[in-house]
Amino acid sequence: MDGAVLDGSEQVRAFWRELGLPGLVDVHTHFMPERVMAKVWAYFDAAGPLVGREWPIAYRLAEEERLAVLRGFGVRAFTSMIYPHKPGMAVWLNGWAAGFAARTPDCLRTATFFPEDGAAAYVRAEVADGARVFKAHVQVGGYDPAGPLLDPVWGALAEAGTPVVIHCGSGPVPARYTGPEPVARLLARHPRLRLVIAHLGMPEYVEFLDLAERYPGVHLDTTMAFTDFFERTAPFPRAALGRLADLGDRVLFGSDFPNIPYGYAHALESLTRLELGEEWLRAVCYGN
């Protein structure tokens, strides 16, 4: 891929300047311990079963270089989406993320959890200590989000009002507990949860729009949706664009940086070509 396309900083800055914004807020970016990130990249390189297709990592850079690129784009606030795939991993990841946020003031302190004994206690401790957002990855973790071990976790997060970015759609490939049904059961028990449905719930877009319309705490992030990479395999139904416009105050821009197979600017171009208007773009990319 051409280096200028990958940089794209002038194009990205022109996007938000033309909208009259001071920059971007990206709710879905990945910063992880170095050895964890290396394993994630290796999994993508191998087109593992949860990836399902060739997926070149566009921004395979050292941590400081990645931060410089993101800041060069004009991203004012971002996250360090971390997620465990086994018990005993979340506390260690949370400790790393706390340190990362402390040395990276433009990163919202991010935390995670896993269905295990003690999860509610460490989640409460993270909230009390300043965690701003949590990440849950149902596909990678292979767990039922409505399972009994997580019930006190969700209760604590609902009470605190802390948002959780949750990968729960069946894209890029389905897993045992992906899809809208487990999340519907979860929200029936905890209707006040502030969930941010990653990737707009791809490919079950309509079903997750239904949940967002039913529960005022449910938000959606745009991560990888509408891009050429996914429109070929999981196109967003154009008949539902009006519903997305109506939910404009609960739609948030996310990129999946650095783990994207295209330049960052393309994610913004993909939103522009929806033709939902500048007010919608300003809200999604910064205001919300």
PDB file of C-alpha atoms in Angstrom:
ATOM      1  CA  MET A   1       0.000   0.000   0.000  1.00  0.00           C
ATOM      2  CA  ASP A   2       1.284   3.448  -0.913  1.00  0.00           C
ATOM      3  CA  GLY A   3       2.889   5.313   1.996  1.00  0.00           C
ATOM      4  CA  ALA A   4       1.056   8.543   1.182  1.00  0.00           C
ATOM      5  CA  VAL A   5      -2.273   6.702   1.328  1.00  0.00           C
ATOM      6  CA  LEU A   6      -1.372   5.241   4.699  1.00  0.00           C
ATOM      7  CA  ASP A   7      -0.230   8.594   6.031  1.00  0.00           C
ATOM      8  CA  GLY A   8      -3.189  10.584   4.755  1.00  0.00           C
ATOM      9  CA  SER A   9      -2.711  13.109   7.554  1.00  0.00           C
ATOM     10  CA  GLU A  10      -3.470  16.104   5.337  1.00  0.00           C
ATOM     11  CA  GLN A  11      -6.627  14.426   4.056  1.00  0.00           C
ATOM     12  CA  VAL A  12      -7.774  13.546   7.579  1.00  0.00           C
ATOM     13  CA  ARG A  13      -7.095  17.038   8.906  1.00  0.00           C
ATOM     14  CA  ALA A  14      -8.902  18.578   5.933  1.00  0.00           C
ATOM     15  CA  PHE A  15     -11.943  16.413   6.766  1.00  0.00           C
ATOM     16  CA  TRP A  16     -12.432  17.732  10.286  1.00  0.00           C
ATOM     17  CA  ARG A  17     -11.381  21.288   9.497  1.00  0.00           C
ATOM     18  CA  GLU A  18     -14.003  21.524   6.771  1.00  0.00           C
ATOM     19  CA  LEU A  19     -16.588  20.433   9.346  1.00  0.00           C
ATOM     20  CA  GLY A  20     -15.416  23.163  11.742  1.00  0.00           C
ATOM     21  CA  LEU A  21     -14.224  20.639  14.326  1.00  0.00           C
ATOM     22  CA  PRO A  22     -11.139  20.907  16.556  1.00  0.00           C
ATOM     23  CA  GLY A  23     -10.176  17.327  15.673  1.00  0.00           C
ATOM     24  CA  LEU A  24     -11.558  13.797  16.039  1.00  0.00           C
ATOM     25  CA  VAL A  25     -12.554  11.483  18.864  1.00  0.00           C
ATOM     26  CA  ASP A  26     -11.879   7.821  18.058  1.00  0.00           C
ATOM     27  CA  VAL A  27     -13.569   5.428  20.486  1.00  0.00           C
ATOM     28  CA  HIS A  28     -12.110   2.232  19.023  1.00  0.00           C
ATOM     29  CA  THR A  29      -8.316   2.124  18.864  1.00  0.00           C
ATOM     30  CA  HIS A  30      -6.007  -0.628  20.077  1.00  0.00           C
ATOM     31  CA  PHE A  31      -2.942  -0.109  22.238  1.00  0.00           C
ATOM     32  CA  MET A  32      -1.777  -3.201  24.111  1.00  0.00           C
ATOM     33  CA  PRO A  33       1.329  -4.612  25.786  1.00  0.00           C
ATOM     34  CA  GLU A  34       3.926  -5.179  23.101  1.00  0.00           C
ATOM     35  CA  ARG A  35       3.923  -8.971  23.257  1.00  0.00           C
ATOM     36  CA  VAL A  36       0.093  -9.083  23.181  1.00  0.00           C
ATOM     37  CA  MET A  37      -0.046  -6.787  20.150  1.00  0.00           C
ATOM     38  CA  ALA A  38       2.550  -8.952  18.408  1.00  0.00           C
ATOM     39  CA  LYS A  39       0.369 -12.025  18.974  1.00  0.00           C
ATOM     40  CA  VAL A  40      -2.712 -10.190  17.677  1.00  0.00           C
ATOM     41  CA  TRP A  41      -0.831  -9.168  14.527  1.00  0.00           C
ATOM     42  CA  ALA A  42       0.439 -12.713  14.049  1.00  0.00           C
ATOM     43  CA  TYR A  43      -3.140 -13.971  14.278  1.00  0.00           C
ATOM     44  CA  PHE A  44      -4.259 -11.497  11.611  1.00  0.00           C
ATOM     45  CA  ASP A  45      -1.254 -12.411   9.444  1.00  0.00           C
ATOM     46  CA  ALA A  46      -2.281 -16.051   9.583  1.00  0.00           C
ATOM     47  CA  ALA A  47      -5.917 -15.190   8.733  1.00  0.00           C
ATOM     48  CA  GLY A  48      -6.991 -17.106  11.844  1.00  0.00           C
ATOM     49  CA  PRO A  49     -10.509 -18.514  12.181  1.00  0.00           C
ATOM     50  CA  LEU A  50     -11.867 -15.361  13.842  1.00  0.00           C
ATOM     51  CA  VAL A  51     -10.461 -13.270  10.978  1.00  0.00           C
ATOM     52  CA  GLY A  52     -11.493 -15.504   8.122  1.00  0.00           C
ATOM     53  CA  ARG A  53      -9.733 -13.605   5.298  1.00  0.00           C
ATOM     54  CA  GLU A  54      -6.485 -11.941   4.339  1.00  0.00           C
ATOM     55  CA  TRP A  55      -6.100  -8.892   6.569  1.00  0.00           C
ATOM     56  CA  PRO A  56      -2.896  -6.852   6.188  1.00  0.00           C
ATOM     57  CA  ILE A  57      -2.131  -4.582   9.148  1.00  0.00           C
ATOM     58  CA  ALA A  58      -1.817  -1.069   7.717  1.00  0.00           C
ATOM     59  CA  TYR A  59      -0.139   0.630  10.686  1.00  0.00           C
ATOM     60  CA  ARG A  60       2.333  -1.987  11.898  1.00  0.00           C
ATOM     61  CA  LEU A  61       4.523   0.470  13.772  1.00  0.00           C
ATOM     62  CA  ALA A  62       6.189   0.803  17.146  1.00  0.00           C
ATOM     63  CA  GLU A  63       3.981   2.250  19.883  1.00  0.00           C
ATOM     64  CA  GLU A  64       5.454   5.748  19.838  1.00  0.00           C
ATOM     65  CA  GLU A  65       5.212   5.885  16.047  1.00  0.00           C
ATOM     66  CA  ARG A  66       1.560   4.809  16.194  1.00  0.00           C
ATOM     67  CA  LEU A  67       0.832   7.537  18.715  1.00  0.00           C
ATOM     68  CA  ALA A  68       2.549  10.101  16.506  1.00  0.00           C
ATOM     69  CA  VAL A  69       0.489   8.999  13.486  1.00  0.00           C
ATOM     70  CA  LEU A  70      -2.787   9.184  15.405  1.00  0.00           C
ATOM     71  CA  ARG A  71      -1.965  12.618  16.790  1.00  0.00           C
ATOM     72  CA  GLY A  72      -0.866  13.720  13.325  1.00  0.00           C
ATOM     73  CA  PHE A  73      -4.370  12.899  12.125  1.00  0.00           C
ATOM     74  CA  GLY A  74      -5.732  15.297  14.746  1.00  0.00           C
ATOM     75  CA  VAL A  75      -7.262  12.641  16.998  1.00  0.00           C
ATOM     76  CA  ARG A  76      -7.820  14.434  20.322  1.00  0.00           C
ATOM     77  CA  ALA A  77      -9.020  11.477  22.385  1.00  0.00           C
ATOM     78  CA  PHE A  78      -8.819   7.735  21.834  1.00  0.00           C
ATOM     79  CA  THR A  79      -8.883   4.409  23.686  1.00  0.00           C
ATOM     80  CA  SER A  80      -6.611   1.449  24.343  1.00  0.00           C
ATOM     81  CA  MET A  81      -9.036  -1.384  23.599  1.00  0.00           C
ATOM     82  CA  ILE A  82      -7.721  -4.449  25.448  1.00  0.00           C
ATOM     83  CA  TYR A  83      -9.428  -7.810  25.818  1.00  0.00           C
ATOM     84  CA  PRO A  84      -8.570 -11.128  27.499  1.00  0.00           C
ATOM     85  CA  HIS A  85      -9.152 -14.542  25.983  1.00  0.00           C
ATOM     86  CA  LYS A  86      -8.766 -16.555  29.183  1.00  0.00           C
ATOM     87  CA  PRO A  87      -9.201 -16.260  32.963  1.00  0.00           C
ATOM     88  CA  GLY A  88      -6.521 -14.449  34.949  1.00  0.00           C
ATOM     89  CA  MET A  89      -5.570 -12.125  32.109  1.00  0.00           C
ATOM     90  CA  ALA A  90      -7.844  -9.115  32.644  1.00  0.00           C
ATOM     91  CA  VAL A  91      -6.217  -7.791  35.822  1.00  0.00           C
ATOM     92  CA  TRP A  92      -2.797  -7.784  34.186  1.00  0.00           C
ATOM     93  CA  LEU A  93      -4.141  -6.031  31.069  1.00  0.00           C
ATOM     94  CA  ASN A  94      -5.921  -3.461  33.234  1.00  0.00           C
ATOM     95  CA  GLY A  95      -2.691  -2.701  35.066  1.00  0.00           C
ATOM     96  CA  TRP A  96      -0.902  -2.121  31.783  1.00  0.00           C
ATOM     97  CA  ALA A  97      -3.730   0.061  30.436  1.00  0.00           C
ATOM     98  CA  ALA A  98      -3.722   2.194  33.587  1.00  0.00           C
ATOM     99  CA  GLY A  99      -0.010   2.833  33.149  1.00  0.00           C
ATOM    100  CA  PHE A 100      -0.450   3.579  29.457  1.00  0.00           C
ATOM    101  CA  ALA A 101      -3.209   6.117  30.160  1.00  0.00           C
ATOM    102  CA  ALA A 102      -1.092   7.737  32.879  1.00  0.00           C
ATOM    103  CA  ARG A 103       1.739   8.379  30.408  1.00  0.00           C
ATOM    104  CA  THR A 104      -0.600   9.111  27.478  1.00  0.00           C
ATOM    105  CA  PRO A 105      -3.000  11.865  28.592  1.00  0.00           C
ATOM    106  CA  ASP A 106      -5.009  11.884  25.339  1.00  0.00           C
ATOM    107  CA  CYS A 107      -5.903   8.203  25.831  1.00  0.00           C
ATOM    108  CA  LEU A 108      -9.064   7.519  27.815  1.00  0.00           C
ATOM    109  CA  ARG A 109      -8.216   5.018  30.530  1.00  0.00           C
ATOM    110  CA  THR A 110      -9.565   1.702  29.284  1.00  0.00           C
ATOM    111  CA  ALA A 111     -10.231  -1.525  31.179  1.00  0.00           C
ATOM    112  CA  THR A 112     -11.644  -4.968  30.489  1.00  0.00           C
ATOM    113  CA  PHE A 113     -13.004  -8.085  32.209  1.00  0.00           C
ATOM    114  CA  PHE A 114     -13.599 -11.814  31.771  1.00  0.00           C
ATOM    115  CA  PRO A 115     -16.255 -14.134  33.258  1.00  0.00           C
ATOM    116  CA  GLU A 116     -14.311 -15.345  36.287  1.00  0.00           C
ATOM    117  CA  ASP A 117     -14.464 -15.254  40.059  1.00  0.00           C
ATOM    118  CA  GLY A 118     -13.536 -11.827  41.355  1.00  0.00           C
ATOM    119  CA  ALA A 119     -14.424 -10.004  38.148  1.00  0.00           C
ATOM    120  CA  ALA A 120     -16.982  -7.735  39.813  1.00  0.00           C
ATOM    121  CA  ALA A 121     -14.441  -6.707  42.461  1.00  0.00           C
ATOM    122  CA  TYR A 122     -11.725  -5.725  40.007  1.00  0.00           C
ATOM    123  CA  VAL A 123     -14.211  -3.962  37.745  1.00  0.00           C
ATOM    124  CA  ARG A 124     -15.479  -1.880  40.682  1.00  0.00           C
ATOM    125  CA  ALA A 125     -11.865  -1.105  41.605  1.00  0.00           C
ATOM    126  CA  GLU A 126     -11.107   0.037  38.041  1.00  0.00           C
ATOM    127  CA  VAL A 127     -14.154   2.306  38.002  1.00  0.00           C
ATOM    128  CA  ALA A 128     -13.209   3.795  41.361  1.00  0.00           C
ATOM    129  CA  ASP A 129      -9.639   4.313  40.157  1.00  0.00           C
ATOM    130  CA  GLY A 130     -10.675   6.267  37.069  1.00  0.00           C
ATOM    131  CA  ALA A 131     -11.410   3.866  34.204  1.00  0.00           C
ATOM    132  CA  ARG A 132     -13.423   5.794  31.602  1.00  0.00           C
ATOM    133  CA  VAL A 133     -14.433   2.982  29.245  1.00  0.00           C
ATOM    134  CA  PHE A 134     -14.404  -0.840  29.195  1.00  0.00           C
ATOM    135  CA  LYS A 135     -13.942  -3.269  26.341  1.00  0.00           C
ATOM    136  CA  ALA A 136     -15.711  -6.633  26.033  1.00  0.00           C
ATOM    137  CA  HIS A 137     -14.908  -8.980  23.147  1.00  0.00           C
ATOM    138  CA  VAL A 138     -17.480 -11.763  23.019  1.00  0.00           C
ATOM    139  CA  GLN A 139     -16.024 -13.244  19.841  1.00  0.00           C
ATOM    140  CA  VAL A 140     -12.441 -13.573  21.096  1.00  0.00           C
ATOM    141  CA  GLY A 141     -13.386 -14.368  24.692  1.00  0.00           C
ATOM    142  CA  GLY A 142     -15.858 -17.039  23.637  1.00  0.00           C
ATOM    143  CA  TYR A 143     -18.273 -16.295  26.472  1.00  0.00           C
ATOM    144  CA  ASP A 144     -21.963 -15.593  26.887  1.00  0.00           C
ATOM    145  CA  PRO A 145     -22.260 -11.899  27.825  1.00  0.00           C
ATOM    146  CA  ALA A 146     -25.461 -12.724  29.715  1.00  0.00           C
ATOM    147  CA  GLY A 147     -23.829 -15.542  31.687  1.00  0.00           C
ATOM    148  CA  PRO A 148     -24.137 -15.620  35.502  1.00  0.00           C
ATOM    149  CA  LEU A 149     -20.477 -14.834  36.281  1.00  0.00           C
ATOM    150  CA  LEU A 150     -20.819 -11.471  34.541  1.00  0.00           C
ATOM    151  CA  ASP A 151     -24.132 -10.465  36.082  1.00  0.00           C
ATOM    152  CA  PRO A 152     -22.541  -8.530  38.996  1.00  0.00           C
ATOM    153  CA  VAL A 153     -20.041  -6.973  36.565  1.00  0.00           C
ATOM    154  CA  TRP A 154     -22.792  -5.558  34.378  1.00  0.00           C
ATOM    155  CA  GLY A 155     -24.677  -4.443  37.471  1.00  0.00           C
ATOM    156  CA  ALA A 156     -21.657  -2.477  38.680  1.00  0.00           C
ATOM    157  CA  LEU A 157     -21.107  -0.890  35.269  1.00  0.00           C
ATOM    158  CA  ALA A 158     -24.781   0.018  34.887  1.00  0.00           C
ATOM    159  CA  GLU A 159     -24.763   1.634  38.315  1.00  0.00           C
ATOM    160  CA  ALA A 160     -21.592   3.604  37.513  1.00  0.00           C
ATOM    161  CA  GLY A 161     -22.814   4.591  34.038  1.00  0.00           C
ATOM    162  CA  THR A 162     -19.458   3.603  32.562  1.00  0.00           C
ATOM    163  CA  PRO A 163     -19.644   2.784  28.833  1.00  0.00           C
ATOM    164  CA  VAL A 164     -18.585  -0.610  27.489  1.00  0.00           C
ATOM    165  CA  VAL A 165     -17.487  -1.039  23.879  1.00  0.00           C
ATOM    166  CA  ILE A 166     -18.647  -4.572  23.098  1.00  0.00           C
ATOM    167  CA  HIS A 167     -17.757  -6.649  20.057  1.00  0.00           C
ATOM    168  CA  CYS A 168     -20.850  -8.819  19.896  1.00  0.00           C
ATOM    169  CA  GLY A 169     -21.847  -8.929  16.225  1.00  0.00           C
ATOM    170  CA  SER A 170     -21.025 -12.001  14.152  1.00  0.00           C
ATOM    171  CA  GLY A 171     -18.517 -10.242  11.912  1.00  0.00           C
ATOM    172  CA  PRO A 172     -16.062 -10.995  10.536  1.00  0.00           C
ATOM    173  CA  VAL A 173     -17.113 -14.605  11.297  1.00  0.00           C
ATOM    174  CA  PRO A 174     -19.744 -15.874  13.756  1.00  0.00           C
ATOM    175  CA  ALA A 175     -18.850 -17.477  17.062  1.00  0.00           C
ATOM    176  CA  ARG A 176     -20.916 -19.346  19.632  1.00  0.00           C
ATOM    177  CA  TYR A 177     -22.127 -16.292  21.554  1.00  0.00           C
ATOM    178  CA  THR A 178     -22.081 -13.567  18.892  1.00  0.00           C
ATOM    179  CA  GLY A 179     -25.231 -12.007  17.508  1.00  0.00           C
ATOM    180  CA  PRO A 180     -28.051  -9.908  18.960  1.00  0.00           C
ATOM    181  CA  GLU A 181     -29.798 -12.582  21.043  1.00  0.00           C
ATOM    182  CA  PRO A 182     -27.274 -12.783  23.937  1.00  0.00           C
ATOM    183  CA  VAL A 183     -27.120  -8.969  24.088  1.00  0.00           C
ATOM    184  CA  ALA A 184     -30.913  -8.751  24.111  1.00  0.00           C
ATOM    185  CA  ARG A 185     -30.949 -11.094  27.111  1.00  0.00           C
ATOM    186  CA  LEU A 186     -28.276  -8.981  28.787  1.00  0.00           C
ATOM    187  CA  LEU A 187     -30.182  -5.729  28.263  1.00  0.00           C
ATOM    188  CA  ALA A 188     -33.396  -7.282  29.523  1.00  0.00           C
ATOM    189  CA  ARG A 189     -31.589  -7.828  32.832  1.00  0.00           C
ATOM    190  CA  HIS A 190     -29.638  -4.537  32.830  1.00  0.00           C
ATOM    191  CA  PRO A 191     -31.605  -2.025  30.740  1.00  0.00           C
ATOM    192  CA  ARG A 192     -29.591   0.968  31.991  1.00  0.00           C
ATOM    193  CA  LEU A 193     -26.292  -0.314  30.601  1.00  0.00           C
ATOM    194  CA  ARG A 194     -24.309   2.075  28.418  1.00  0.00           C
ATOM    195  CA  LEU A 195     -23.226  -0.302  25.676  1.00  0.00           C
ATOM    196  CA  VAL A 196     -21.367   0.804  22.562  1.00  0.00           C
ATOM    197  CA  ILE A 197     -21.971  -1.860  19.929  1.00  0.00           C
ATOM    198  CA  ALA A 198     -18.702  -2.208  18.014  1.00  0.00           C
ATOM    199  CA  HIS A 199     -18.798  -2.244  14.205  1.00  0.00           C
ATOM    200  CA  LEU A 200     -22.519  -1.294  14.298  1.00  0.00           C
ATOM    201  CA  GLY A 201     -23.109  -4.956  15.198  1.00  0.00           C
ATOM    202  CA  MET A 202     -21.856  -6.122  11.783  1.00  0.00           C
ATOM    203  CA  PRO A 203     -23.410  -8.002  10.009  1.00  0.00           C
ATOM    204  CA  GLU A 204     -26.583  -7.960  12.175  1.00  0.00           C
ATOM    205  CA  TYR A 205     -26.953  -4.218  11.685  1.00  0.00           C
ATOM    206  CA  VAL A 206     -30.739  -4.107  11.714  1.00  0.00           C
ATOM    207  CA  GLU A 207     -31.111  -6.217  14.858  1.00  0.00           C
ATOM    208  CA  PHE A 208     -28.676  -4.019  16.769  1.00  0.00           C
ATOM    209  CA  LEU A 209     -30.437  -0.888  15.505  1.00  0.00           C
ATOM    210  CA  ASP A 210     -33.577  -2.426  17.017  1.00  0.00           C
ATOM    211  CA  LEU A 211     -31.834  -2.731  20.392  1.00  0.00           C
ATOM    212  CA  ALA A 212     -30.516   0.845  20.195  1.00  0.00           C
ATOM    213  CA  GLU A 213     -34.019   2.126  19.521  1.00  0.00           C
ATOM    214  CA  ARG A 214     -35.395   0.101  22.428  1.00  0.00           C
ATOM    215  CA  TYR A 215     -32.708   0.969  25.018  1.00  0.00           C
ATOM    216  CA  PRO A 216     -31.537   4.597  25.361  1.00  0.00           C
ATOM    217  CA  GLY A 217     -28.151   3.567  26.769  1.00  0.00           C
ATOM    218  CA  VAL A 218     -27.200   1.588  23.666  1.00  0.00           C
ATOM    219  CA  HIS A 219     -24.813   3.345  21.288  1.00  0.00           C
ATOM    220  CA  LEU A 220     -23.132   2.156  18.086  1.00  0.00           C
ATOM    221  CA  ASP A 221     -19.609   2.691  16.800  1.00  0.00           C
ATOM    222  CA  THR A 222     -18.829   2.922  13.107  1.00  0.00           C
ATOM    223  CA  THR A 223     -15.632   0.879  13.229  1.00  0.00           C
ATOM    224  CA  MET A 224     -14.877  -0.599   9.781  1.00  0.00           C
ATOM    225  CA  ALA A 225     -18.518  -0.303   8.711  1.00  0.00           C
ATOM    226  CA  PHE A 226     -19.167   1.220   5.267  1.00  0.00           C
ATOM    227  CA  THR A 227     -15.537   0.695   4.150  1.00  0.00           C
ATOM    228  CA  ASP A 228     -14.824  -1.032   0.856  1.00  0.00           C
ATOM    229  CA  PHE A 229     -13.205  -3.865   2.809  1.00  0.00           C
ATOM    230  CA  PHE A 230     -16.493  -4.842   4.481  1.00  0.00           C
ATOM    231  CA  GLU A 231     -19.077  -3.526   2.058  1.00  0.00           C
ATOM    232  CA  ARG A 232     -18.063  -6.397  -0.241  1.00  0.00           C
ATOM    233  CA  THR A 233     -18.909  -9.047   2.364  1.00  0.00           C
ATOM    234  CA  ALA A 234     -21.208  -7.390   4.934  1.00  0.00           C
ATOM    235  CA  PRO A 235     -22.849  -4.349   3.333  1.00  0.00           C
ATOM    236  CA  PHE A 236     -24.892  -2.042   5.523  1.00  0.00           C
ATOM    237  CA  PRO A 237     -28.520  -2.088   4.273  1.00  0.00           C
ATOM    238  CA  ARG A 238     -29.180   1.266   2.646  1.00  0.00           C
ATOM    239  CA  ALA A 239     -32.825   1.077   3.686  1.00  0.00           C
ATOM    240  CA  ALA A 240     -31.637   1.425   7.304  1.00  0.00           C
ATOM    241  CA  LEU A 241     -29.663   4.647   6.772  1.00  0.00           C
ATOM    242  CA  GLY A 242     -32.610   6.747   7.909  1.00  0.00           C
ATOM    243  CA  ARG A 243     -32.675   4.889  11.207  1.00  0.00           C
ATOM    244  CA  LEU A 244     -28.941   5.480  11.608  1.00  0.00           C
ATOM    245  CA  ALA A 245     -29.470   9.177  10.960  1.00  0.00           C
ATOM    246  CA  ASP A 246     -32.221   9.282  13.592  1.00  0.00           C
ATOM    247  CA  LEU A 247     -29.816   7.734  16.116  1.00  0.00           C
ATOM    248  CA  GLY A 248     -27.184  10.346  15.282  1.00  0.00           C
ATOM    249  CA  ASP A 249     -26.601  11.372  18.886  1.00  0.00           C
ATOM    250  CA  ARG A 250     -25.711   7.777  19.791  1.00  0.00           C
ATOM    251  CA  VAL A 251     -23.395   6.919  16.911  1.00  0.00           C
ATOM    252  CA  LEU A 252     -19.653   7.237  17.567  1.00  0.00           C
ATOM    253  CA  PHE A 253     -16.687   7.183  15.228  1.00  0.00           C
ATOM    254  CA  GLY A 254     -14.290   4.275  15.639  1.00  0.00           C
ATOM    255  CA  SER A 255     -11.445   3.160  13.394  1.00  0.00           C
ATOM    256  CA  ASP A 256      -9.805  -0.042  14.780  1.00  0.00           C
ATOM    257  CA  PHE A 257      -6.445   1.697  14.333  1.00  0.00           C
ATOM    258  CA  PRO A 258      -3.810   0.314  13.888  1.00  0.00           C
ATOM    259  CA  ASN A 259      -5.346  -3.035  12.901  1.00  0.00           C
ATOM    260  CA  ILE A 260      -6.989  -1.882   9.671  1.00  0.00           C
ATOM    261  CA  PRO A 261      -6.208  -3.062   6.127  1.00  0.00           C
ATOM    262  CA  TYR A 262      -6.533   0.406   4.546  1.00  0.00           C
ATOM    263  CA  GLY A 263      -5.585   4.014   5.224  1.00  0.00           C
ATOM    264  CA  TYR A 264      -7.238   5.859   8.128  1.00  0.00           C
ATOM    265  CA  ALA A 265      -8.709   8.494   5.821  1.00  0.00           C
ATOM    266  CA  HIS A 266     -10.797   5.845   4.066  1.00  0.00           C
ATOM    267  CA  ALA A 267     -12.895   5.316   7.216  1.00  0.00           C
ATOM    268  CA  LEU A 268     -13.854   9.002   7.140  1.00  0.00           C
ATOM    269  CA  GLU A 269     -14.484   8.975   3.392  1.00  0.00           C
ATOM    270  CA  SER A 270     -16.809   6.023   3.942  1.00  0.00           C
ATOM    271  CA  LEU A 271     -18.890   8.056   6.383  1.00  0.00           C
ATOM    272  CA  THR A 272     -18.978  11.085   4.080  1.00  0.00           C
ATOM    273  CA  ARG A 273     -20.346   9.113   1.151  1.00  0.00           C
ATOM    274  CA  LEU A 274     -23.385   8.080   3.209  1.00  0.00           C
ATOM    275  CA  GLU A 275     -24.610  11.657   2.613  1.00  0.00           C
ATOM    276  CA  LEU A 276     -26.215  11.955   6.058  1.00  0.00           C
ATOM    277  CA  GLY A 277     -25.128  15.577   6.354  1.00  0.00           C
ATOM    278  CA  GLU A 278     -22.472  17.645   8.057  1.00  0.00           C
ATOM    279  CA  GLU A 279     -24.357  17.918  11.340  1.00  0.00           C
ATOM    280  CA  TRP A 280     -24.451  14.118  11.585  1.00  0.00           C
ATOM    281  CA  LEU A 281     -20.736  13.884  10.774  1.00  0.00           C
ATOM    282  CA  ARG A 282     -19.840  16.510  13.370  1.00  0.00           C
ATOM    283  CA  ALA A 283     -21.770  14.646  16.046  1.00  0.00           C
ATOM    284  CA  VAL A 284     -20.393  11.204  15.143  1.00  0.00           C
ATOM    285  CA  CYS A 285     -16.770  12.247  14.753  1.00  0.00           C
ATOM    286  CA  TYR A 286     -16.514  14.580  17.751  1.00  0.00           C
ATOM    287  CA  GLY A 287     -19.630  15.854  19.505  1.00  0.00           C
ATOM    288  CA  ASN A 288     -21.125  12.592  20.703  1.00  0.00           C
TER     289      ASN A 288
END
